[in-house]
Amino acid sequence: MFETQRLRARSWTLDDAEQAHVMYGDPEVVRHIGGDLRESVDATRELLALILERTPTLPAGMGSFPLALRETGEIVGAALIKPLPDDDGKRTEDIEIGWHLARCHWGNGYATEAGRALLEKGFIELDLPILHAVVEEPNAASHVVARRLGMNDEGMTDAYYGSVLRHYVLHRSDWQARSARETDL
Ligand SMILES: CC(C)(COP(=O)(O)OP(=O)(O)OC[C@H]1O[C@@H](n2cnc3c(N)ncnc32)[C@H](O)[C@@H]1OP(=O)(O)O)[C@@H](O)C(=O)NCCC(=O)NCCS
């Protein structure tokens, strides 16, 4: 799927349920990602089954991917790239990137590292001209990640998920110009 210095993104399998439950069974992780808290490993396994069932219905190359440490294989979080849903849950043309980590892995820069790889995947591999991210206003850490990725704050929007969210946007041309500047340094 993609690799970074420390992380490998791959497809979910049902065998990941126990590790995934560290995230989806933690209210501190799920409260800003719009999902329900999973009360048991079995409930998390059902969530993974749903993700696996939905993935082939997404545009090619998109989905939600576990982030495993390259060194140990431990799952530390998940990255996603997929169409943003409108108020009714219908997929829009706007493609979002997103991230969440198990709480014990916060503060290590993994979300930013995965986010940079998502930008590259979206702009280069999937040939998308624009990428979006939406963040709940109180989610301070995620705002930091979006800004650190160079995404532009477009203000609040109610266009997606039936919620009022802060909307970040990055155009490929701006991303490429910035990458070129960084290479020159
Ligand atoms: C969002 C998330 C992935 C960020 O993980 P992370 O990169 O490990 O985040 P960090 O804990 O390093 O925080 C990122 C930055 O935000 C800052 N930050 C964290 N919490 C903060 C707070 N409450 N107020 C202000 N700044 C905060 C950190 O200091 C850090 O900046 P620094 O590197 O300059 O110190 C993680 O918090 C998470 O999984 N949250 C639950 C799921 C979620 O909300 N996903 C995003 C949905 S949009």
Coordinates of C-alpha atoms and ligand atoms in Angstrom, one line a residue:
M1 CA 0.0 0.0 0.0
F2 CA 2.7 2.5 1.1
E3 CA 5.7 2.7 3.3
T4 CA 7.4 5.5 5.3
Q5 CA 10.5 5.5 7.3
R6 CA 8.9 3.8 10.3
L7 CA 5.4 2.6 9.0
R8 CA 3.9 0.2 6.6
A9 CA 0.3 0.6 5.5
R10 CA -1.3 -2.6 4.3
S11 CA -4.9 -4.0 4.0
W12 CA -6.9 -5.0 7.1
T13 CA -7.5 -8.7 7.8
L14 CA -10.0 -10.1 10.4
D15 CA -7.0 -11.3 12.4
D16 CA -6.1 -7.7 13.1
A17 CA -9.2 -7.4 15.4
E18 CA -7.4 -7.6 18.7
Q19 CA -4.9 -4.9 17.8
A20 CA -7.5 -2.8 16.1
H21 CA -9.6 -2.9 19.2
V22 CA -6.9 -1.0 21.1
M23 CA -8.2 1.9 19.0
Y24 CA -11.8 1.2 18.3
G25 CA -12.5 0.2 21.9
D26 CA -11.0 3.4 23.2
P27 CA -13.5 6.4 23.7
E28 CA -10.6 8.8 23.4
V29 CA -9.7 7.6 19.9
V30 CA -13.2 7.2 18.5
R31 CA -14.7 10.4 19.9
H32 CA -13.3 12.6 17.0
I33 CA -13.6 10.1 14.2
G34 CA -17.4 9.8 14.0
G35 CA -17.6 6.1 14.7
D36 CA -19.3 4.1 17.4
L37 CA -17.2 2.8 20.3
R38 CA -16.7 -1.0 19.8
E39 CA -17.4 -2.8 23.1
S40 CA -15.5 -6.0 22.4
V41 CA -12.9 -7.5 20.1
D42 CA -15.8 -9.3 18.2
A43 CA -17.5 -5.9 17.6
T44 CA -14.2 -4.6 16.3
R45 CA -13.9 -7.7 14.0
E46 CA -17.4 -6.8 12.6
L47 CA -16.1 -3.3 11.9
L48 CA -13.1 -4.7 10.0
A49 CA -15.4 -7.0 8.1
L50 CA -17.5 -4.0 7.1
I51 CA -14.4 -2.1 6.0
L52 CA -13.3 -5.1 3.9
E53 CA -16.7 -5.4 2.3
R54 CA -16.8 -1.7 1.4
T55 CA -13.3 -1.4 0.1
P56 CA -14.0 -2.8 -3.4
T57 CA -16.9 -0.4 -3.8
L58 CA -14.4 2.6 -3.4
P59 CA -12.4 4.1 -6.3
A60 CA -9.3 1.9 -6.9
G61 CA -6.5 2.4 -4.4
M62 CA -8.7 4.0 -1.8
G63 CA -9.7 2.8 1.6
S64 CA -8.7 2.6 5.3
F65 CA -5.3 0.9 6.0
P66 CA -3.7 -0.2 9.2
L67 CA -0.4 1.4 10.0
A68 CA 2.1 -1.2 11.2
L69 CA 5.5 -0.5 12.6
R70 CA 8.0 -1.7 10.0
E71 CA 10.3 -3.0 12.7
T72 CA 7.8 -5.1 14.7
G73 CA 4.6 -5.3 12.7
E74 CA 2.6 -3.8 15.6
I75 CA -0.4 -1.8 14.5
V76 CA -0.1 1.7 15.8
G77 CA -3.0 3.3 13.9
A78 CA -4.8 3.7 10.6
A79 CA -4.7 6.0 7.6
L80 CA -7.5 6.6 5.1
I81 CA -8.1 8.1 1.7
K82 CA -11.6 8.0 0.4
P83 CA -14.6 10.1 -0.8
L84 CA -16.1 12.4 1.7
P85 CA -19.7 11.6 2.4
D86 CA -22.4 14.3 2.2
D87 CA -25.1 14.9 4.8
D88 CA -27.0 11.8 3.6
G89 CA -23.9 9.6 3.6
K90 CA -23.7 9.7 -0.2
R91 CA -20.1 9.8 -1.5
T92 CA -19.0 13.2 -2.9
E93 CA -16.3 13.8 -5.5
D94 CA -14.1 15.3 -2.7
I95 CA -11.4 12.9 -1.5
E96 CA -10.3 13.1 2.1
I97 CA -7.3 11.9 3.9
G98 CA -7.5 11.0 7.6
W99 CA -5.5 9.4 10.4
H100 CA -6.0 7.9 13.9
L101 CA -3.6 6.3 16.3
A102 CA -3.9 4.0 19.4
R103 CA -3.5 6.3 22.4
C104 CA -0.2 4.7 23.5
H105 CA 1.3 5.8 20.2
W106 CA 0.4 9.5 20.3
G107 CA 3.2 12.0 20.4
N108 CA 5.6 10.2 18.1
G109 CA 4.8 12.0 14.8
Y110 CA 3.3 8.9 13.2
A111 CA 0.1 10.8 12.0
T112 CA 2.2 13.4 10.2
E113 CA 4.5 10.7 8.7
A114 CA 1.4 8.7 7.4
G115 CA -0.2 12.0 6.3
R116 CA 2.7 12.9 4.1
A117 CA 2.5 9.4 2.5
L118 CA -1.2 9.9 1.9
L119 CA -0.6 13.1 0.1
E120 CA 2.0 11.4 -2.1
K121 CA -0.4 8.5 -2.8
G122 CA -3.3 10.8 -3.5
F123 CA -1.5 13.3 -5.7
I124 CA 0.9 11.0 -7.6
E125 CA -0.4 7.4 -7.5
L126 CA -4.1 8.3 -7.7
D127 CA -3.5 11.5 -9.8
L128 CA -5.9 13.6 -7.7
P129 CA -5.7 17.4 -8.1
I130 CA -7.0 18.3 -4.7
L131 CA -7.1 16.5 -1.3
H132 CA -9.3 17.4 1.7
A133 CA -9.3 16.8 5.4
V134 CA -12.1 17.5 7.9
V135 CA -11.5 17.9 11.6
E136 CA -13.8 18.5 14.6
E137 CA -13.1 21.9 16.1
P138 CA -12.0 20.7 19.6
N139 CA -9.5 18.1 18.1
A140 CA -6.4 20.2 18.7
A141 CA -3.9 17.4 17.8
S142 CA -5.5 16.7 14.4
H143 CA -5.5 20.4 13.5
V144 CA -1.8 20.5 14.2
V145 CA -1.3 17.4 11.9
A146 CA -3.3 19.0 9.0
R147 CA -1.5 22.3 9.2
R148 CA 1.9 20.5 9.5
L149 CA 1.0 18.7 6.2
G150 CA 0.7 22.2 4.6
M151 CA -3.1 21.9 4.2
N152 CA -4.9 25.2 4.0
D153 CA -7.6 26.1 6.5
E154 CA -10.7 26.9 4.5
G155 CA -12.9 27.6 7.6
M156 CA -15.9 25.7 8.8
T157 CA -18.1 23.6 6.5
D158 CA -21.4 21.7 7.0
A159 CA -21.0 19.9 3.6
Y160 CA -19.8 16.6 5.0
Y161 CA -20.8 13.9 7.5
G162 CA -23.8 15.9 8.6
S163 CA -21.5 17.8 11.0
V164 CA -19.9 21.2 11.2
L165 CA -16.2 20.6 10.7
R166 CA -13.1 22.6 9.9
H167 CA -12.2 22.0 6.3
Y168 CA -8.6 21.7 5.1
V169 CA -7.7 21.6 1.4
L170 CA -4.4 21.1 -0.5
H171 CA -4.0 21.5 -4.2
R172 CA -1.4 19.4 -5.9
S173 CA 0.2 22.4 -7.5
D174 CA 0.8 24.0 -4.1
W175 CA 2.1 20.7 -2.7
Q176 CA 4.5 20.3 -5.7
A177 CA 5.7 23.8 -5.3
R178 CA 6.4 23.3 -1.7
S179 CA 8.2 20.0 -2.3
A180 CA 10.4 21.7 -4.9
R181 CA 11.3 24.5 -2.5
E182 CA 12.2 21.9 0.2
T183 CA 14.4 20.0 -2.2
D184 CA 16.2 23.3 -3.0
L185 CA 17.1 23.9 0.7
Ligands
LIG1 C1 -5.0 13.1 15.9 C2 -3.9 12.1 16.3 C3 -3.7 11.1 15.2 C4 -2.6 12.9 16.4 O1 -1.6 12.0 16.8 P1 0.0 12.4 17.0 O2 0.5 12.9 15.7 O3 0.7 11.4 17.7 O4 -0.3 13.7 17.8 P2 0.6 14.3 18.9 O5 0.1 13.8 20.2 O6 2.0 14.2 18.6 O7 0.1 15.8 18.7 C5 0.3 16.5 17.5 C6 0.6 17.9 17.9 O8 -0.6 18.4 18.5 C7 -0.2 19.0 19.7 N1 -1.4 18.7 20.6 C8 -1.8 17.5 21.0 N2 -2.8 17.7 21.8 C9 -3.1 19.0 21.9 C10 -4.0 19.8 22.6 N3 -4.9 19.3 23.4 N4 -3.9 21.2 22.5 C11 -3.0 21.7 21.7 N5 -2.1 21.0 21.0 C12 -2.1 19.7 21.1 C13 1.0 18.2 20.2 O9 1.7 19.0 21.1 C14 1.7 18.0 18.9 O10 2.5 19.1 18.6 P3 4.1 19.0 18.8 O11 4.6 17.8 17.9 O12 4.6 20.3 18.3 O13 4.4 18.7 20.2 C15 -4.2 11.4 17.6 O14 -4.3 12.4 18.6 C16 -5.4 10.5 17.5 O15 -5.4 9.4 17.1 N6 -6.6 11.1 18.0 C17 -7.8 10.3 18.0 C18 -8.4 10.1 16.6 C19 -8.5 11.4 15.8 O16 -8.9 12.3 16.4 N7 -8.2 11.3 14.5 C20 -8.3 12.5 13.7 C21 -9.7 12.7 13.2 S1 -9.7 14.2 12.2

